[in-house]
Short mmCIF file of C-alpha atoms in Angstrom, two decimals:
data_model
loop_
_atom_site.label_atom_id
_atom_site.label_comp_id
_atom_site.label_asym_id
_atom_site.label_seq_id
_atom_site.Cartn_x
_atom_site.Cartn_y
_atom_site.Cartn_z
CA UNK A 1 90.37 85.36 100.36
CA UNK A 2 93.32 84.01 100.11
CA UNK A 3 96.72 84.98 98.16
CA UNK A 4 99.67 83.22 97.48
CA UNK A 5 102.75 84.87 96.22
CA UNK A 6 104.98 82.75 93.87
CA UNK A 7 108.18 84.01 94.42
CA UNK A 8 110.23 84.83 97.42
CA UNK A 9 110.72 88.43 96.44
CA UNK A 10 107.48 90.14 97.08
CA UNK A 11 108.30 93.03 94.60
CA UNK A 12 108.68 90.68 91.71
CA UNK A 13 106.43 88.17 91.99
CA UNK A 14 102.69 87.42 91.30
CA UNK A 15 99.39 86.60 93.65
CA UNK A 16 97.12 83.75 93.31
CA UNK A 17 94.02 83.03 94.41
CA UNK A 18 94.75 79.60 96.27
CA UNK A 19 91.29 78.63 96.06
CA UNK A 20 90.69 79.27 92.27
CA UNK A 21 94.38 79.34 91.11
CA UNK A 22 93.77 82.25 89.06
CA UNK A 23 95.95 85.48 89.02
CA UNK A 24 94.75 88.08 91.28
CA UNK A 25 97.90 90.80 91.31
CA UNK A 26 101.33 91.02 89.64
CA UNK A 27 104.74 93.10 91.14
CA UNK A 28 107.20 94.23 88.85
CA UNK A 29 110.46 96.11 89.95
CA UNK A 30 112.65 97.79 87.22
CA UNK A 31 115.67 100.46 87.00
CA UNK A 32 114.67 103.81 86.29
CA UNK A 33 118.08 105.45 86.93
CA UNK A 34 121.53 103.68 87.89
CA UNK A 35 124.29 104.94 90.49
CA UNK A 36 125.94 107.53 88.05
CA UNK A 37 122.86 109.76 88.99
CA UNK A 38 123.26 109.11 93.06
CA UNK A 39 121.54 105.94 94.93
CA UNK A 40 119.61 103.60 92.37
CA UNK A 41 115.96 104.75 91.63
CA UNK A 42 113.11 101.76 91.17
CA UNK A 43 109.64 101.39 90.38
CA UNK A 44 107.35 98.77 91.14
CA UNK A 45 104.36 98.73 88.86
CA UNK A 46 101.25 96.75 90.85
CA UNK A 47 98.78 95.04 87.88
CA UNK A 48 95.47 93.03 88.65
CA UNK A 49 94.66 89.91 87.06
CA UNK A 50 93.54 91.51 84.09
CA UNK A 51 96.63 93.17 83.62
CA UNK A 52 95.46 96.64 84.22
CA UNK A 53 98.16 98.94 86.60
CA UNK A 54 96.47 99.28 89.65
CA UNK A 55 99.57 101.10 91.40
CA UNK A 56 103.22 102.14 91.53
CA UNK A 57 105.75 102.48 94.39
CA UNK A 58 108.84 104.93 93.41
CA UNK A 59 112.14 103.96 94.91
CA UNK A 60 115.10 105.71 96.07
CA UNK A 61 117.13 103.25 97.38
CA UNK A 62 115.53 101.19 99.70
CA UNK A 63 113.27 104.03 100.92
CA UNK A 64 109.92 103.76 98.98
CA UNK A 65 109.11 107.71 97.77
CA UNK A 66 105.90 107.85 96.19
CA UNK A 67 103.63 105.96 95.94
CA UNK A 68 100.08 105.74 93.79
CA UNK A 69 96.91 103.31 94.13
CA UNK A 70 94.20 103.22 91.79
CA UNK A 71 94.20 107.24 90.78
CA UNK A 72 95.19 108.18 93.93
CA UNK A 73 98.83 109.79 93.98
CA UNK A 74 99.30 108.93 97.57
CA UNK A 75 102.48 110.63 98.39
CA UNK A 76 105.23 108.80 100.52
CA UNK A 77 105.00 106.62 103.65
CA UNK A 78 103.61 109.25 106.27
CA UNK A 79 100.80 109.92 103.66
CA UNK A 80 100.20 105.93 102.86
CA UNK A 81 99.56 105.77 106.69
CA UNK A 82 97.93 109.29 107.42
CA UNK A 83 99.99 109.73 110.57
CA UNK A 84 103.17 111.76 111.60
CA UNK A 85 103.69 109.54 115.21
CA UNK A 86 103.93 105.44 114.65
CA UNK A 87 103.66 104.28 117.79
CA UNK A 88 106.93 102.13 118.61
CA UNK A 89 106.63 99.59 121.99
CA UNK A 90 109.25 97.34 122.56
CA UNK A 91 107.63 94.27 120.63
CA UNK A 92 105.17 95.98 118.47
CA UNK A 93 104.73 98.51 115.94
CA UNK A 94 101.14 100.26 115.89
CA UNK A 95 99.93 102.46 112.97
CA UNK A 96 95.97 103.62 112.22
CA UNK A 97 95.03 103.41 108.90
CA UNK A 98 93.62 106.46 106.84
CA UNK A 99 90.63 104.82 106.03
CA UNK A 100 89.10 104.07 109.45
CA UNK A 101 90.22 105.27 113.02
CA UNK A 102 89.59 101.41 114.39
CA UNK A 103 91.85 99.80 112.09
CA UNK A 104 95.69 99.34 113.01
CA UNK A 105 98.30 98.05 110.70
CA UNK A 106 100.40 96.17 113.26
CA UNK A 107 103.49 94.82 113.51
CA UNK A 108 105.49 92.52 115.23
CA UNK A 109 108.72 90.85 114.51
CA UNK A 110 107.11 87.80 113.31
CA UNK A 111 103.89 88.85 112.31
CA UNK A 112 102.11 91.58 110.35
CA UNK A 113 98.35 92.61 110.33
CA UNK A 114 95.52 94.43 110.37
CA UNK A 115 93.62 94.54 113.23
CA UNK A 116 90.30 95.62 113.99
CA UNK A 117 90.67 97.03 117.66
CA UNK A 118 86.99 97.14 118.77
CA UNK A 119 86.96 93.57 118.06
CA UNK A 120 90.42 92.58 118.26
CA UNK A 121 90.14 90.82 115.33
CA UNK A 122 92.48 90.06 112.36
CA UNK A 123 91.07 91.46 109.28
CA UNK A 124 94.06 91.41 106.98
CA UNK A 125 97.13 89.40 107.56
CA UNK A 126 100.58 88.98 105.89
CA UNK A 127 101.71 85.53 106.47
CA UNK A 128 105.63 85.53 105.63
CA UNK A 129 107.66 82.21 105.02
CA UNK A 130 104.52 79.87 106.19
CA UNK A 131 103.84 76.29 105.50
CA UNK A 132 101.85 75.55 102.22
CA UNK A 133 98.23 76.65 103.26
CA UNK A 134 94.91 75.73 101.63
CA UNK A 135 92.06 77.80 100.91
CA UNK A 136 90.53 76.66 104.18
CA UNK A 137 94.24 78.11 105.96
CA UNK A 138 94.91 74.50 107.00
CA UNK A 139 98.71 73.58 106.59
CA UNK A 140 99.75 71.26 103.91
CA UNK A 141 103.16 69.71 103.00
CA UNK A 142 105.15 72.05 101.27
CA UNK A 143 107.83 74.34 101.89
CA UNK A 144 107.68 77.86 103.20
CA UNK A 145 105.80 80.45 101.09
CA UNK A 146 104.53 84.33 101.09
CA UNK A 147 100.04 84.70 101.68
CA UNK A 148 98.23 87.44 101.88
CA UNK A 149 94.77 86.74 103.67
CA UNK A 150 92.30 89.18 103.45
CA UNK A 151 88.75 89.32 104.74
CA UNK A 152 85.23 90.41 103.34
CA UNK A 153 84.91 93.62 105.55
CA UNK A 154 88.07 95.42 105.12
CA UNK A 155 87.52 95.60 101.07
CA UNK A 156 84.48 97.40 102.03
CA UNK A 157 86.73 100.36 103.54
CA UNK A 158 89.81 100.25 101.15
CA UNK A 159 90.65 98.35 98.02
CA UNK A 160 92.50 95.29 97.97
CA UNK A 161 95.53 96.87 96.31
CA UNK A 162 96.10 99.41 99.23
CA UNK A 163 95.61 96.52 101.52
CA UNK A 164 98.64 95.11 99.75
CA UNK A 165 100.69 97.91 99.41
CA UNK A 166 100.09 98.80 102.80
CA UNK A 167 101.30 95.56 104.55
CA UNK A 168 104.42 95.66 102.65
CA UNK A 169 105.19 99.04 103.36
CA UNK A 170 104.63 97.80 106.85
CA UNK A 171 106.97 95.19 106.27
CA UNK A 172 110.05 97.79 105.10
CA UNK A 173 109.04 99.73 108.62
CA UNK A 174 109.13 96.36 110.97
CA UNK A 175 112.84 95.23 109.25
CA UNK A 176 114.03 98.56 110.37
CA UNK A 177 112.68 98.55 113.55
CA UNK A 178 113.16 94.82 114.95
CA UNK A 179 116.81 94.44 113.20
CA UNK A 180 115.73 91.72 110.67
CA UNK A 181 117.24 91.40 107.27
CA UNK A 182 116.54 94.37 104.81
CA UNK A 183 114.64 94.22 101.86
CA UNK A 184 116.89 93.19 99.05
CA UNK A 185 116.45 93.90 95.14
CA UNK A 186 116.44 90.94 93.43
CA UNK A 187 117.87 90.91 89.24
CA UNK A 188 115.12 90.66 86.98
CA UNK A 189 113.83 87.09 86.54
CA UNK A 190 110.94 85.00 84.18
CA UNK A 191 108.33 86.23 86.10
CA UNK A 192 106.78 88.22 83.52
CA UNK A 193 106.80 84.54 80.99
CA UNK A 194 105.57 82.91 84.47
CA UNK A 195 102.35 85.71 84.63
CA UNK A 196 101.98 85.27 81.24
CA UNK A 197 100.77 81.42 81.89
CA UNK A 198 99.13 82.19 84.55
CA UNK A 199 96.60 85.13 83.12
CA UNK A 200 93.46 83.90 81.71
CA UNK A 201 92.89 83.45 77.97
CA UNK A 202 90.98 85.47 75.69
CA UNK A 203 88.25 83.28 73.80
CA UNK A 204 89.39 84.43 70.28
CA UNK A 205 87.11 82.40 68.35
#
Protein backbone atom coordinates (compact mmCIF):
# COMPACT_ATOMS: atom_id res chain seq x y z
CA UNK A 1 0.00 0.00 0.00
CA UNK A 2 0.81 3.06 -0.78
CA UNK A 3 0.03 6.69 0.82
CA UNK A 4 0.46 9.95 -0.36
CA UNK A 5 0.18 12.93 1.84
CA UNK A 6 -1.17 16.15 0.18
CA UNK A 7 0.31 18.72 2.01
CA UNK A 8 3.77 19.47 3.19
CA UNK A 9 2.78 19.62 6.83
CA UNK A 10 2.22 16.10 7.90
CA UNK A 11 -0.03 17.18 10.90
CA UNK A 12 -2.49 18.91 8.67
CA UNK A 13 -2.80 17.17 5.77
CA UNK A 14 -4.63 14.07 4.34
CA UNK A 15 -3.44 10.37 2.91
CA UNK A 16 -4.34 8.89 -0.30
CA UNK A 17 -4.27 5.78 -1.59
CA UNK A 18 -2.07 6.44 -4.84
CA UNK A 19 -3.34 3.48 -6.43
CA UNK A 20 -7.15 4.07 -5.91
CA UNK A 21 -7.04 7.86 -5.15
CA UNK A 22 -9.35 7.47 -2.40
CA UNK A 23 -8.88 8.93 1.17
CA UNK A 24 -7.29 6.60 3.51
CA UNK A 25 -6.40 9.04 6.77
CA UNK A 26 -6.86 12.72 7.62
CA UNK A 27 -4.45 15.02 10.31
CA UNK A 28 -5.88 17.86 11.87
CA UNK A 29 -3.89 20.19 14.33
CA UNK A 30 -5.85 22.82 16.40
CA UNK A 31 -5.23 25.22 19.58
CA UNK A 32 -6.43 23.94 22.69
CA UNK A 33 -4.81 26.59 24.93
CA UNK A 34 -2.66 29.79 23.84
CA UNK A 35 0.61 31.25 25.59
CA UNK A 36 -1.30 33.13 28.45
CA UNK A 37 -1.57 29.57 30.06
CA UNK A 38 2.44 28.70 29.48
CA UNK A 39 3.83 27.05 26.05
CA UNK A 40 0.93 26.53 23.39
CA UNK A 41 -1.02 23.19 23.84
CA UNK A 42 -2.22 21.23 20.37
CA UNK A 43 -4.07 18.34 19.37
CA UNK A 44 -3.95 16.43 16.36
CA UNK A 45 -7.08 14.43 15.76
CA UNK A 46 -6.10 11.23 13.24
CA UNK A 47 -9.60 10.24 11.10
CA UNK A 48 -9.83 7.27 8.50
CA UNK A 49 -11.41 7.60 5.29
CA UNK A 50 -14.67 7.27 6.66
CA UNK A 51 -14.21 10.00 8.86
CA UNK A 52 -14.24 8.11 12.05
CA UNK A 53 -11.25 9.41 14.81
CA UNK A 54 -8.95 6.77 14.83
CA UNK A 55 -6.40 8.73 17.19
CA UNK A 56 -5.13 11.88 18.90
CA UNK A 57 -1.63 13.21 19.70
CA UNK A 58 -1.70 15.97 22.69
CA UNK A 59 0.86 18.69 22.34
CA UNK A 60 2.82 20.74 24.62
CA UNK A 61 4.87 22.62 22.58
CA UNK A 62 6.66 20.74 20.25
CA UNK A 63 6.90 17.73 22.62
CA UNK A 64 3.98 15.32 21.73
CA UNK A 65 2.34 14.27 25.46
CA UNK A 66 -0.21 11.81 25.00
CA UNK A 67 -1.08 10.12 22.72
CA UNK A 68 -4.25 7.59 21.85
CA UNK A 69 -4.82 4.97 18.86
CA UNK A 70 -7.92 3.25 18.27
CA UNK A 71 -9.12 2.88 22.23
CA UNK A 72 -5.87 2.58 23.33
CA UNK A 73 -4.74 5.65 25.59
CA UNK A 74 -1.14 5.04 24.83
CA UNK A 75 0.57 7.42 27.09
CA UNK A 76 3.59 9.57 25.81
CA UNK A 77 6.60 8.70 23.62
CA UNK A 78 8.46 6.08 25.93
CA UNK A 79 5.03 4.23 26.07
CA UNK A 80 4.33 4.64 22.04
CA UNK A 81 7.74 2.80 21.76
CA UNK A 82 7.68 0.43 24.91
CA UNK A 83 11.29 1.20 25.72
CA UNK A 84 13.18 3.45 28.31
CA UNK A 85 16.89 3.12 26.22
CA UNK A 86 16.70 4.25 22.24
CA UNK A 87 19.63 3.17 21.05
CA UNK A 88 21.61 6.30 19.54
CA UNK A 89 24.86 5.34 16.98
CA UNK A 90 26.39 7.97 15.27
CA UNK A 91 24.23 7.67 11.95
CA UNK A 92 21.28 5.80 13.17
CA UNK A 93 18.60 5.79 15.58
CA UNK A 94 17.27 2.17 16.63
CA UNK A 95 13.97 1.64 18.57
CA UNK A 96 11.90 -1.99 18.97
CA UNK A 97 8.48 -1.72 18.59
CA UNK A 98 5.89 -2.87 21.33
CA UNK A 99 4.25 -5.08 19.16
CA UNK A 100 7.02 -7.50 18.13
CA UNK A 101 10.67 -7.87 19.51
CA UNK A 102 11.99 -8.23 15.60
CA UNK A 103 10.66 -5.09 14.45
CA UNK A 104 12.82 -1.75 14.71
CA UNK A 105 11.58 1.66 13.93
CA UNK A 106 14.79 3.08 12.48
CA UNK A 107 16.12 6.10 11.73
CA UNK A 108 18.53 7.79 9.84
CA UNK A 109 19.02 11.31 8.81
CA UNK A 110 17.54 10.76 5.51
CA UNK A 111 15.49 7.93 5.94
CA UNK A 112 12.89 6.44 8.29
CA UNK A 113 11.57 2.79 8.60
CA UNK A 114 10.57 -0.16 9.86
CA UNK A 115 12.64 -2.90 9.61
CA UNK A 116 12.21 -6.41 10.05
CA UNK A 117 15.70 -7.55 11.49
CA UNK A 118 15.53 -11.34 10.92
CA UNK A 119 15.07 -10.50 7.40
CA UNK A 120 16.45 -7.19 7.08
CA UNK A 121 13.71 -6.16 5.30
CA UNK A 122 11.72 -2.87 5.00
CA UNK A 123 8.27 -3.40 6.11
CA UNK A 124 7.08 0.14 6.63
CA UNK A 125 8.76 3.15 5.23
CA UNK A 126 8.34 6.98 5.45
CA UNK A 127 9.46 8.44 2.28
CA UNK A 128 9.96 12.35 3.01
CA UNK A 129 10.25 15.02 0.13
CA UNK A 130 10.47 12.13 -2.76
CA UNK A 131 9.81 12.37 -6.40
CA UNK A 132 6.12 11.75 -7.49
CA UNK A 133 5.84 7.85 -7.09
CA UNK A 134 3.27 5.49 -8.62
CA UNK A 135 1.53 2.72 -7.11
CA UNK A 136 4.19 0.41 -8.52
CA UNK A 137 6.99 3.01 -6.40
CA UNK A 138 8.41 3.91 -9.83
CA UNK A 139 9.32 7.74 -10.02
CA UNK A 140 7.28 10.00 -12.11
CA UNK A 141 7.63 13.73 -12.99
CA UNK A 142 6.51 15.74 -10.31
CA UNK A 143 7.83 17.61 -7.56
CA UNK A 144 8.80 16.41 -4.13
CA UNK A 145 6.04 14.91 -1.94
CA UNK A 146 5.39 13.06 1.64
CA UNK A 147 4.46 8.64 1.16
CA UNK A 148 3.89 6.41 3.51
CA UNK A 149 4.48 2.73 2.18
CA UNK A 150 3.31 0.09 4.11
CA UNK A 151 3.36 -3.65 3.58
CA UNK A 152 0.82 -6.64 4.00
CA UNK A 153 2.60 -8.24 7.08
CA UNK A 154 3.12 -5.49 9.45
CA UNK A 155 -0.89 -4.68 9.52
CA UNK A 156 -1.08 -8.13 10.72
CA UNK A 157 0.89 -7.08 14.06
CA UNK A 158 -0.34 -3.41 14.53
CA UNK A 159 -2.90 -1.25 12.82
CA UNK A 160 -2.16 1.01 10.16
CA UNK A 161 -2.82 4.10 12.28
CA UNK A 162 -0.04 3.21 14.87
CA UNK A 163 2.13 2.50 11.94
CA UNK A 164 1.54 6.15 11.13
CA UNK A 165 1.72 7.67 14.26
CA UNK A 166 4.67 5.82 15.02
CA UNK A 167 6.91 6.93 12.05
CA UNK A 168 6.14 10.44 12.74
CA UNK A 169 6.85 10.32 16.20
CA UNK A 170 10.03 8.85 14.87
CA UNK A 171 10.41 11.68 12.75
CA UNK A 172 10.16 14.46 15.88
CA UNK A 173 13.03 12.00 17.60
CA UNK A 174 15.48 11.90 14.30
CA UNK A 175 15.15 16.11 13.88
CA UNK A 176 16.39 16.25 17.37
CA UNK A 177 18.94 13.94 17.11
CA UNK A 178 20.65 14.58 13.53
CA UNK A 179 20.21 18.61 13.84
CA UNK A 180 17.64 18.93 10.97
CA UNK A 181 14.95 21.52 10.95
CA UNK A 182 12.22 21.17 13.73
CA UNK A 183 8.82 20.42 13.23
CA UNK A 184 6.98 23.62 12.65
CA UNK A 185 3.11 24.39 13.27
CA UNK A 186 1.67 25.47 10.36
CA UNK A 187 -1.81 28.20 10.61
CA UNK A 188 -4.83 26.44 9.85
CA UNK A 189 -5.45 26.03 6.11
CA UNK A 190 -8.50 24.51 3.52
CA UNK A 191 -7.61 21.23 4.23
CA UNK A 192 -10.68 20.31 5.90
CA UNK A 193 -12.83 21.82 2.30
CA UNK A 194 -9.85 19.81 0.46
CA UNK A 195 -10.93 16.28 2.61
CA UNK A 196 -14.22 17.14 2.11
CA UNK A 197 -13.77 16.49 -1.90
CA UNK A 198 -11.84 13.95 -1.46
CA UNK A 199 -14.20 11.56 0.97
CA UNK A 200 -16.48 9.33 -0.83
CA UNK A 201 -20.16 10.13 -1.37
CA UNK A 202 -23.06 8.77 0.26
CA UNK A 203 -25.61 7.26 -2.40
CA UNK A 204 -28.63 9.28 -1.05
CA UNK A 205 -31.07 8.17 -3.47
Amino acid sequence: MLLKFTSQDLFETALVDVATGQPAFRLSTTVIAGPSSGLVRRETEIRDGAGSLVGTIGWVGRVPQTITLLDESVGGLVDLFASNTIQFIPKEISIPTRFDTEYLWTATPDSLYLLDYDSDTRMAQLHMHAPALKATHAPIPGRGAAYLELSPHPLGLAPPVEILVSLLMLDILRRGRFGLPPYSFAPPSRLKQAWARLRPRRNTV
